[in-house]
Amino acid sequence: MCGIVGAVSQRNIVPILLQGLQRLEYRGYDSCGVAVHQGGALRRARSTSRVSELDAQVLHDGVEGLTGIAHTRWATHGAPAVHNAHPHFSHGTGAGANSARAGRIALVHNGIIENHEELRAELQGRGYEFNSQTDTEVIAHLIDSLYQHDLNEAVLQAVSHLRGAYAIAVFCADEPQRVIGAREGSPLILGVGKGENFLASDAMALAGVTDQIVYLEEGDVVDMQQGKYWITARQPDGTRQRVERTVRTVHAHSGAAELGPYRHYMQKEIFEQPRAIGDTLEGIEGITPELFGDSAYKVFKDIDRVLILACGTSYYSGCTAKYWLESIAKIPTQVEVASEYRYRDSVPDPRTLIVTISQSGETADTLAALKHARSLGMHHTLTICNVSTSAMVRECELAYITRAGVEIGVASTKAFTTQLAGLFLLTLALAQSRGLLSDAEEARHLKAMRHLPVALQAVLALEPQIIAWAEDFARKENALFLGRGLHYPIALEGALKLKEISYIHAEAYPAGELKHGPLALVTAQMPVVTVAPNDALLEKLKSNLQEVRARAGELYVFADADTHIESGPGIHVIRMPEHYGELSPILHVVPLQLLAYHTACARGTDVDKPRNLAKSVTVE
């Protein structure tokens, strides 16, 4: 969720730290800061503005150094304010060998420390002063209290006292060429350079600096110095042992991609969907379980049901896949909100395929749900993910990597449609392994999938008509979205997009549920957006539309060309270029993305960085 960058080098690392923060801006943040070892002491700059403002502040103040850490914060504990921004320093009035000395420890932190209140009370009792409301400051003071001239040892002792999720980077005024990193439930990587080493929460932060990456594992602590590093891993018995981790060559893409002719990254990413879908399906000549891994055939033969775990937009892609999996592959499928799944009693079945869906592959709730499912004895796991080097891919037995490319806009677009493409492939592969996919059906589906990029281009050409609708929506404060069957999750996704970036309250319902309560909300001031493909539920949907018109509601309908739904008083229709059968959700979601985008533009919101939201949600 937040961004971490750290470095130990023989050169001034402040430009590297700030460049890394800029490349992590897409994740969302409300404050940022940098700290270095300079002139024998710790020095920092913090801001509640953008990283560009922090850059100007650092330049003005002459902040530079060979060792340092930097951070973008998304507020959890304490309001977005300079005193709550990272990095945090230790300070206090303790006595004795472990007394706090102002500014000795500097620390940045992603995650949430669940026992921070009891640790805070203990440290206050020992004379430590707290200047923030954050759980992070507790860690800085805790490390200071344990420090005996060896920072690595102090961090090792400190993490044994922490409960919760964290990735930390910390350095000490007394050891100017050393940074310690540690992770538990939140991602952290080591970048290996020549005579210099780096820490980051994402390889993208180090693009152009080093492509030699070590993915730290749960419980790892890394001691990083100029020309060397070593990693200690937590053993099952709680002891520590030095380990070697694989150094991978990772060609991370910079988040500072050119916008080209687009106003925002979200608009650019909406228009990249034909390319993203084409890339995701590239090279697929036939349907085979091995698309998901060498052992997929054996796994698919060993399962009787599917459990999908995901959050947010990824959850809605899973809800769509449920319709495909049950109608085409004939396999019982359950979709769970990952953040809820591990906190309820469920009935495990070892013959279940656990499918996780995540754009980043680092979503904390989904990773925790995956581990919970495995702890219940469900060991067959598969992920649909956009990042091949992510924790999700490493944790799962099988994987399908979508090729959406870097998605910078916080509101997901191309990641969603490529997830749907991957999930449809999974549906076909499971159907084939169960003897339910004939050669003719396989050929028909592959032909339709190959045509998706062209079909999406035709949908994107509807943008001028959607802009006209957005002008009306920009004056509203509430909206309803309706869909039936396979398109109900698409209505949910459309409502989420409008909420996320325009701040208009929106809800989605199965259209058949309208008369069971939501119809009470319908007035001339409540726009009702309807997804209307020409499928088996069309006539039922038309009846639902009449229920809205009878209450003077304003209808905005995305209809297939042959649905015979016409524009008229109180009903506005945009015709989709073609009906697309089972793959229709991939086409119908695109105009909903455009409607949300242009409505947000008309309202003047920060489209790519909507308030209170972050791109990669790595805290619970």
XYZ file of C-alpha atoms in Angstrom:
620
model
C 0.000 0.000 0.000
C 2.725 2.368 1.033
C 6.086 2.621 -0.710
C 9.523 1.890 0.769
C 12.898 2.678 -0.768
C 16.253 2.342 1.013
C 19.892 2.442 -0.059
C 23.504 2.105 1.054
C 25.970 3.387 -1.528
C 29.197 5.207 -2.221
C 27.276 8.014 -3.923
C 24.563 10.446 -2.848
C 21.465 8.262 -2.788
C 18.818 10.984 -2.297
C 18.013 11.232 -6.048
C 17.603 7.434 -6.163
C 15.311 7.446 -3.135
C 13.114 10.205 -4.550
C 13.002 8.645 -7.996
C 11.911 5.378 -6.363
C 9.101 7.159 -4.528
C 7.940 8.749 -7.779
C 7.741 5.331 -9.388
C 5.595 4.114 -6.490
C 3.212 7.082 -6.562
C 0.650 5.039 -8.497
C -0.024 3.046 -5.329
C -1.614 6.086 -3.683
C -0.370 8.005 -0.639
C -1.119 11.032 1.523
C 2.365 11.917 2.805
C 5.978 11.196 1.978
C 9.435 11.602 3.446
C 13.140 10.839 3.248
C 15.873 10.430 5.881
C 19.647 10.183 5.423
C 22.833 9.945 7.431
C 24.433 13.360 6.987
C 27.160 15.079 8.979
C 27.320 12.330 11.596
C 23.597 12.523 12.421
C 20.165 11.735 11.026
C 18.440 14.275 8.825
C 15.020 14.096 7.254
C 12.405 15.940 5.216
C 8.678 15.130 5.257
C 5.665 16.467 3.384
C 1.915 15.977 2.989
C 2.196 17.097 -0.639
C 3.352 15.138 -3.659
C 6.828 13.650 -4.040
C 7.702 16.497 -6.417
C 7.194 18.930 -3.524
C 9.390 16.780 -1.272
C 12.034 16.798 -4.010
C 12.018 20.609 -4.065
C 12.202 20.720 -0.257
C 15.188 18.347 -0.169
C 16.991 20.351 -2.833
C 16.386 23.622 -0.971
C 17.565 22.187 2.361
C 20.640 20.462 0.916
C 19.697 16.983 2.177
C 22.148 14.367 0.882
C 23.910 11.230 2.095
C 25.281 7.793 1.280
C 22.781 5.930 3.469
C 19.063 6.585 3.654
C 15.445 5.489 3.513
C 12.304 7.002 1.999
C 8.576 6.360 2.160
C 5.137 7.183 0.806
C 2.408 6.729 3.437
C -1.246 5.847 3.159
C -2.736 6.724 6.539
C -3.928 3.951 8.844
C -3.034 5.139 12.369
C -3.185 8.915 12.646
C -4.348 11.553 10.185
C -2.326 12.570 7.111
C -0.024 15.113 8.760
C 3.697 15.873 8.771
C 4.192 14.595 12.330
C 2.659 11.247 11.282
C 4.675 10.980 8.060
C 7.593 8.571 7.756
C 10.518 8.259 8.367
C 10.147 8.217 12.148
C 13.029 8.851 14.550
C 13.527 7.512 18.042
C 13.648 10.076 20.867
C 13.013 10.058 24.582
C 14.350 10.629 28.107
C 15.086 7.100 29.218
C 17.950 6.315 31.583
C 20.589 3.630 31.707
C 22.471 1.683 29.100
C 19.507 1.553 26.741
C 18.461 5.192 27.117
C 16.850 6.865 24.117
C 18.972 9.428 22.342
C 17.231 11.896 20.044
C 17.454 10.863 16.420
C 19.477 7.653 16.800
C 17.099 5.312 14.928
C 15.339 6.152 11.641
C 12.626 3.832 10.356
C 9.968 3.430 7.665
C 7.219 0.835 7.809
C 4.452 -0.700 5.709
C 1.729 -2.718 7.415
C -0.055 -2.628 10.752
C 1.355 -3.549 14.181
C -1.561 -5.049 16.092
C 0.029 -4.830 19.558
C 1.264 -1.250 19.176
C -0.828 0.048 22.086
C 0.699 -2.252 24.688
C 4.202 -1.634 23.299
C 3.582 2.119 23.389
C 2.516 1.977 27.036
C 5.594 -0.061 27.954
C 7.963 2.304 26.133
C 6.334 5.408 27.605
C 6.915 3.877 31.011
C 10.614 3.695 30.142
C 10.766 7.376 29.226
C 10.166 7.335 25.458
C 8.234 10.264 24.011
C 5.813 9.874 21.133
C 5.274 12.647 18.618
C 2.826 10.814 16.343
C -0.303 8.679 16.472
C 1.269 5.978 14.306
C 2.010 2.381 15.161
C 5.305 2.851 13.266
C 6.909 5.139 15.844
C 6.571 2.311 18.353
C 8.943 0.165 16.287
C 11.588 2.908 16.144
C 11.551 3.317 19.925
C 11.486 -0.444 20.482
C 14.603 -0.945 18.332
C 16.304 1.945 20.131
C 15.528 0.371 23.503
C 17.199 -2.879 22.398
C 20.174 -1.308 20.641
C 23.614 -2.391 21.929
C 25.903 -1.205 19.123
C 24.599 -3.820 16.649
C 21.563 -2.700 14.647
C 20.946 -6.085 13.084
C 20.740 -7.735 16.498
C 18.432 -5.008 17.793
C 16.053 -5.495 14.846
C 16.093 -9.274 15.283
C 15.095 -8.852 18.912
C 12.495 -6.191 18.105
C 10.593 -8.163 15.470
C 10.106 -11.002 17.943
C 7.943 -8.570 19.948
C 5.780 -7.459 16.999
C 2.369 -8.873 16.122
C 0.816 -8.024 12.788
C 2.098 -7.302 9.296
C 5.142 -5.258 8.484
C 7.935 -4.464 6.093
C 10.527 -2.156 7.640
C 13.732 -0.429 6.642
C 15.813 1.037 9.454
C 19.220 2.623 9.978
C 21.124 4.077 12.901
C 23.163 7.256 13.385
C 25.911 5.186 15.043
C 26.328 2.840 12.025
C 26.331 5.141 8.983
C 26.734 2.530 6.227
C 24.160 -0.048 7.208
C 20.411 -0.498 6.571
C 18.388 -3.376 8.014
C 15.199 -4.632 6.395
C 12.624 -7.086 7.716
C 9.325 -8.408 6.437
C 6.324 -10.308 7.789
C 3.097 -10.266 5.777
C 4.096 -7.245 3.682
C 6.358 -7.313 0.596
C 9.991 -6.224 0.635
C 12.757 -6.824 -1.897
C 16.531 -6.451 -1.914
C 18.194 -4.858 -4.933
C 21.812 -5.926 -5.449
C 24.114 -3.388 -7.081
C 27.837 -2.969 -7.623
C 29.253 -1.664 -4.362
C 25.752 -0.599 -3.316
C 22.539 -2.289 -2.216
C 18.895 -1.281 -2.050
C 15.594 -2.092 -0.383
C 12.142 -1.472 -1.850
C 8.567 -2.592 -1.511
C 8.349 -3.087 -5.289
C 10.972 -3.813 -7.964
C 9.519 -0.948 -9.995
C 11.069 1.496 -7.506
C 14.526 0.302 -8.580
C 13.949 0.325 -12.355
C 17.064 1.697 -14.001
C 19.075 1.352 -10.767
C 19.495 -2.426 -10.634
C 17.778 -5.427 -12.195
C 19.273 -7.917 -9.701
C 16.473 -8.604 -7.244
C 16.111 -10.865 -4.202
C 12.529 -11.463 -3.051
C 12.635 -11.665 0.723
C 10.464 -14.361 2.257
C 8.206 -14.282 5.309
C 10.214 -13.670 8.461
C 13.418 -12.676 6.643
C 15.749 -10.010 8.056
C 18.386 -8.572 5.702
C 21.538 -6.757 6.831
C 22.545 -4.503 3.962
C 25.861 -2.680 3.638
C 27.769 -1.100 0.756
C 29.377 -4.116 -0.850
C 27.681 -6.983 0.924
C 24.473 -8.263 2.493
C 23.272 -11.297 4.380
C 19.850 -12.660 5.170
C 18.667 -14.534 8.228
C 15.496 -16.603 8.073
C 13.219 -17.615 10.891
C 13.195 -21.381 11.385
C 10.110 -23.437 12.386
C 11.437 -23.681 15.949
C 11.767 -19.882 16.166
C 15.545 -19.776 15.852
C 17.428 -17.811 13.200
C 19.672 -19.142 10.469
C 21.642 -17.381 7.745
C 20.321 -18.342 4.291
C 20.971 -17.726 0.605
C 18.088 -16.398 -1.487
C 17.978 -16.578 -5.265
C 19.046 -13.419 -7.089
C 16.686 -12.912 -10.031
C 17.075 -10.674 -13.055
C 13.903 -8.585 -13.120
C 13.277 -6.044 -15.846
C 10.859 -3.799 -13.986
C 9.032 -1.128 -15.921
C 9.134 2.457 -14.740
C 5.884 3.837 -13.434
C 6.734 7.152 -15.085
C 5.349 6.011 -18.445
C 4.486 8.643 -20.999
C 0.839 9.693 -21.044
C 0.953 10.452 -24.757
C -2.342 11.958 -25.942
C -4.248 10.986 -22.790
C -5.262 13.211 -19.882
C -4.798 10.564 -17.197
C -3.232 7.140 -16.787
C -6.696 5.659 -16.228
C -7.843 6.835 -19.665
C -4.610 5.529 -21.205
C -5.098 2.159 -19.517
C -8.727 1.909 -20.671
C -7.523 2.390 -24.244
C -4.685 -0.113 -23.754
C -7.171 -2.939 -23.184
C -7.188 -4.286 -26.756
C -3.387 -4.607 -26.569
C -3.486 -6.019 -23.015
C -6.032 -8.687 -23.962
C -4.038 -9.549 -27.082
C -0.850 -9.906 -25.048
C -2.600 -11.999 -22.384
C -3.822 -14.442 -25.031
C -0.669 -14.360 -27.163
C 0.673 -17.732 -28.227
C -2.397 -19.730 -27.209
C -3.081 -22.140 -30.061
C -5.216 -24.558 -28.108
C -6.784 -25.176 -24.720
C -4.696 -27.329 -22.384
C -4.367 -27.516 -18.593
C -0.622 -26.948 -18.962
C -1.374 -23.270 -19.670
C -1.542 -23.024 -15.868
C 1.520 -25.096 -14.979
C 3.182 -28.443 -15.605
C 1.161 -30.199 -12.905
C -2.192 -28.643 -13.857
C -3.618 -31.759 -15.553
C -3.059 -33.856 -12.437
C -4.454 -31.108 -10.188
C -7.564 -30.591 -12.351
C -8.276 -34.324 -12.197
C -8.032 -34.224 -8.409
C -10.631 -31.493 -7.736
C -14.423 -31.431 -7.579
C -15.063 -27.750 -6.877
C -13.559 -24.274 -7.030
C -13.221 -21.617 -4.315
C -12.282 -18.138 -5.559
C -10.705 -15.683 -3.097
C -10.276 -12.030 -4.028
C -10.935 -8.408 -3.037
C -12.420 -5.353 -4.736
C -12.381 -5.374 -8.520
C -10.697 -8.792 -8.532
C -13.617 -10.135 -6.494
C -16.018 -9.014 -9.212
C -13.947 -10.795 -11.850
C -14.282 -13.912 -9.696
C -18.060 -13.425 -9.477
C -18.186 -13.309 -13.278
C -16.063 -16.459 -13.518
C -18.515 -18.326 -11.285
C -21.121 -18.128 -14.055
C -18.634 -19.439 -16.624
C -17.280 -22.232 -14.428
C -20.699 -23.561 -13.493
C -22.311 -23.237 -16.938
C -19.387 -24.353 -19.139
C -17.164 -26.504 -16.901
C -20.081 -27.709 -14.730
C -18.003 -27.392 -11.586
C -19.509 -26.020 -8.340
C -17.901 -22.664 -7.595
C -17.928 -20.412 -4.566
C -16.605 -16.853 -4.505
C -15.505 -15.354 -1.196
C -14.417 -11.854 -0.207
C -10.873 -12.639 0.904
C -10.915 -10.167 3.805
C -13.889 -12.039 5.329
C -13.093 -15.642 4.493
C -10.549 -16.439 7.197
C -12.693 -14.922 9.947
C -15.622 -17.281 9.600
C -16.129 -20.989 10.098
C -16.210 -22.740 6.741
C -16.388 -26.353 5.596
C -13.068 -27.299 3.963
C -12.854 -29.861 1.179
C -9.402 -31.114 0.110
C -10.765 -31.677 -3.416
C -11.208 -27.920 -3.877
C -9.128 -25.775 -6.210
C -8.345 -22.493 -4.440
C -8.159 -19.686 -7.026
C -6.789 -16.326 -5.944
C -7.060 -13.223 -8.118
C -4.880 -10.149 -7.649
C -3.469 -7.423 -9.870
C -0.366 -6.889 -7.734
C -0.028 -10.359 -6.264
C 0.714 -8.723 -2.911
C -2.833 -8.074 -1.637
C -2.554 -8.780 2.095
C -6.140 -9.988 2.617
C -5.960 -12.386 -0.319
C -2.575 -13.778 0.724
C -3.889 -14.324 4.256
C -7.020 -16.045 2.911
C -4.851 -18.299 0.745
C -2.755 -19.335 3.726
C -5.894 -19.942 5.780
C -7.345 -22.200 3.069
C -4.118 -24.191 2.960
C -4.132 -24.522 6.746
C -7.560 -26.168 6.409
C -6.067 -28.861 4.170
C -6.897 -27.394 0.743
C -3.527 -27.564 -0.989
C -4.477 -27.241 -4.660
C -3.939 -23.564 -5.406
C -3.914 -21.413 -8.538
C -3.581 -17.668 -9.036
C -4.582 -15.278 -11.798
C -2.101 -12.450 -11.385
C -0.462 -9.618 -13.314
C 2.979 -9.808 -11.635
C 4.994 -12.957 -12.277
C 7.435 -12.300 -9.417
C 4.794 -11.549 -6.770
C 4.195 -13.342 -3.489
C 0.888 -14.716 -4.814
C 2.596 -16.476 -7.708
C 5.320 -17.845 -5.447
C 2.768 -19.113 -2.924
C 0.496 -20.915 -5.417
C 0.956 -24.304 -7.018
C -0.338 -23.097 -10.411
C -0.560 -19.680 -12.057
C -1.703 -17.802 -15.110
C 0.106 -14.503 -15.615
C -1.958 -11.826 -17.292
C -0.024 -9.350 -19.391
C -1.805 -6.123 -18.669
C 1.479 -4.315 -18.109
C 1.983 -1.738 -15.390
C -1.328 -0.277 -14.229
C -0.780 3.120 -12.617
C -4.322 4.420 -12.166
C -5.643 3.358 -8.761
C -8.999 2.326 -10.255
C -8.302 -0.941 -12.054
C -9.329 -1.273 -15.717
C -7.036 -3.338 -17.937
C -6.096 -5.583 -15.010
C -9.804 -6.464 -14.640
C -10.420 -7.358 -18.272
C -7.226 -9.410 -18.517
C -8.255 -11.247 -15.333
C -11.536 -12.119 -17.063
C -9.588 -13.410 -20.064
C -7.435 -15.590 -17.812
C -10.471 -16.874 -15.927
C -12.242 -17.767 -19.166
C -9.187 -19.774 -20.219
C -9.302 -21.522 -16.844
C -12.966 -22.332 -17.427
C -12.197 -23.894 -20.802
C -9.217 -25.848 -19.442
C -11.311 -27.284 -16.598
C -14.131 -28.102 -19.025
C -11.660 -29.934 -21.263
C -10.182 -31.904 -18.356
C -13.724 -32.976 -17.402
C -14.571 -34.087 -20.961
C -17.013 -31.240 -21.503
C -15.281 -29.284 -24.273
C -15.632 -30.625 -27.799
C -13.172 -29.738 -30.551
C -15.816 -27.598 -32.234
C -16.565 -25.697 -29.015
C -12.856 -25.156 -28.369
C -12.414 -23.741 -31.868
C -15.448 -21.454 -31.455
C -14.222 -20.065 -28.130
C -10.675 -19.531 -29.387
C -11.971 -17.674 -32.429
C -14.069 -15.399 -30.205
C -11.132 -14.711 -27.878
C -8.806 -13.852 -30.753
C -11.395 -11.348 -32.004
C -11.633 -9.593 -28.619
C -9.021 -6.868 -29.357
C -10.915 -5.818 -32.506
C -14.253 -5.909 -30.687
C -12.827 -3.782 -27.871
C -11.610 -1.164 -30.346
C -15.175 -0.813 -31.610
C -16.442 -0.346 -28.041
C -13.830 2.337 -27.331
C -15.141 4.255 -30.353
C -18.288 4.929 -28.295
C -16.362 7.378 -26.088
C -17.934 10.598 -27.542
C -21.450 9.358 -26.753
C -20.396 8.378 -23.243
C -18.877 11.822 -22.628
C -22.321 13.345 -23.270
C -23.834 11.058 -20.613
C -21.060 11.932 -18.180
C -22.055 15.597 -18.261
C -25.452 14.581 -16.855
C -23.965 12.209 -14.277
C -21.563 14.838 -12.974
C -24.526 16.737 -11.513
C -25.854 13.695 -9.617
C -24.934 12.374 -6.175
C -26.433 8.873 -6.441
C -26.815 6.205 -9.116
C -28.103 2.664 -9.511
C -26.557 0.019 -11.770
C -28.538 -3.009 -12.968
C -27.511 -6.262 -14.625
C -28.814 -9.800 -14.845
C -27.037 -13.133 -14.692
C -23.504 -13.013 -16.069
C -23.699 -9.204 -16.231
C -24.683 -8.548 -12.635
C -20.993 -8.593 -11.535
C -20.299 -6.139 -14.377
C -22.919 -3.806 -12.928
C -21.171 -4.148 -9.556
C -17.858 -3.235 -11.154
C -19.424 -0.242 -12.923
C -20.825 1.072 -9.650
C -17.463 0.586 -7.932
C -15.647 2.545 -10.640
C -18.080 5.475 -10.337
C -17.687 5.509 -6.544
C -13.913 5.255 -6.600
C -13.078 8.176 -8.836
C -16.110 10.498 -9.037
C -17.202 10.135 -5.369
C -20.818 9.640 -6.488
C -22.640 7.123 -4.327
C -23.529 4.159 -6.524
C -25.030 0.738 -5.897
C -25.564 -2.253 -8.135
C -28.343 -4.825 -8.030
C -29.511 -7.811 -10.012
C -32.275 -6.198 -12.051
C -34.802 -8.738 -10.780
C -34.211 -7.474 -7.238
C -35.310 -3.941 -8.110
C -38.887 -4.482 -6.936
C -37.655 -6.033 -3.692
C -36.496 -2.731 -2.214
C -34.220 -0.534 -4.373
C -37.169 0.683 -6.447
C -38.052 2.926 -3.478
C -34.987 5.030 -4.349
C -35.926 5.631 -7.977
C -36.801 9.224 -8.856
C -35.986 11.590 -11.708
C -32.791 12.450 -9.788
C -31.583 8.846 -9.629
C -29.940 7.747 -12.898
C -30.247 4.020 -13.490
C -27.494 2.453 -15.609
C -28.383 -0.854 -17.199
C -26.241 -3.476 -18.912
C -28.498 -5.019 -21.564
C -26.917 -7.762 -23.696
C -29.078 -9.792 -26.030
C -29.124 -12.946 -23.945
C -31.702 -15.285 -22.434
C -32.621 -12.758 -19.736
C -33.281 -9.834 -22.090
C -37.091 -9.947 -21.914
C -36.981 -10.122 -18.113
C -34.632 -7.152 -18.123
C -36.982 -5.137 -20.345
C -39.707 -5.624 -17.739
C -37.369 -4.273 -15.066
C -36.703 -1.212 -17.203
C -40.435 -0.536 -17.418
C -40.582 -0.614 -13.613
C -38.043 2.222 -13.560
C -39.832 4.290 -16.200
C -43.142 3.924 -14.354
C -41.490 5.736 -11.385
C -40.118 8.572 -13.604
C -36.591 7.171 -13.349
C -33.952 8.123 -15.934
C -32.526 5.077 -17.712
C -29.089 4.880 -19.316
C -28.826 1.620 -21.222
C -25.816 -0.057 -22.838
C -27.664 -2.353 -25.225
C -26.578 -4.848 -27.847
C -27.536 -3.808 -31.364
C -30.329 -6.365 -31.735
C -32.093 -5.852 -28.399
C -34.738 -3.497 -29.855
C -34.443 -1.148 -26.884
C -35.021 2.328 -28.278
C -34.198 5.798 -26.983
C -37.131 7.925 -25.896
C -38.352 10.144 -23.053
C -36.431 9.153 -19.922
C -34.468 6.392 -21.660
C -31.035 6.928 -23.218
C -29.487 4.117 -25.235
C -25.936 3.548 -26.454
C -25.704 0.589 -28.790
C -22.848 -1.851 -28.419
C -21.201 -2.846 -31.717
C -21.952 -6.560 -31.471
C -23.274 -9.278 -29.168
C -20.435 -11.359 -27.820
C -22.017 -14.334 -26.087
C -20.180 -15.702 -23.048
C -17.412 -13.103 -23.437
C -19.853 -10.187 -23.428
C -18.809 -9.073 -19.888
C -15.333 -8.145 -21.184
C -16.925 -5.775 -23.705
C -19.737 -4.401 -21.544
C -17.464 -3.313 -18.692
C -15.474 -0.943 -20.919
C -18.225 1.683 -21.434
C -18.848 1.616 -17.673
C -15.156 2.408 -17.137
C -15.409 5.290 -19.600
C -18.584 6.614 -17.949
C -16.893 6.678 -14.539
C -13.754 8.260 -15.986
C -15.476 11.088 -17.844
C -17.877 11.760 -14.965
C -14.877 12.150 -12.650
C -13.206 14.480 -15.156
C -16.362 16.606 -15.306
C -16.393 16.810 -11.503
C -12.696 17.735 -11.359
C -11.519 14.902 -9.084
C -7.999 13.444 -8.994
C -8.739 10.547 -11.317
C -5.492 8.589 -11.014
C -5.124 9.116 -7.261
C -8.628 9.167 -5.737
C -8.869 10.251 -2.129
C -8.384 7.694 0.643
C -7.483 4.879 -1.770
C -4.276 3.037 -2.592
C -3.332 0.869 -5.541
C -1.709 -2.094 -3.837
C -3.502 -2.910 -0.577
C -0.810 -4.538 1.530
C -2.405 -3.927 4.944
C -5.407 -5.670 6.438
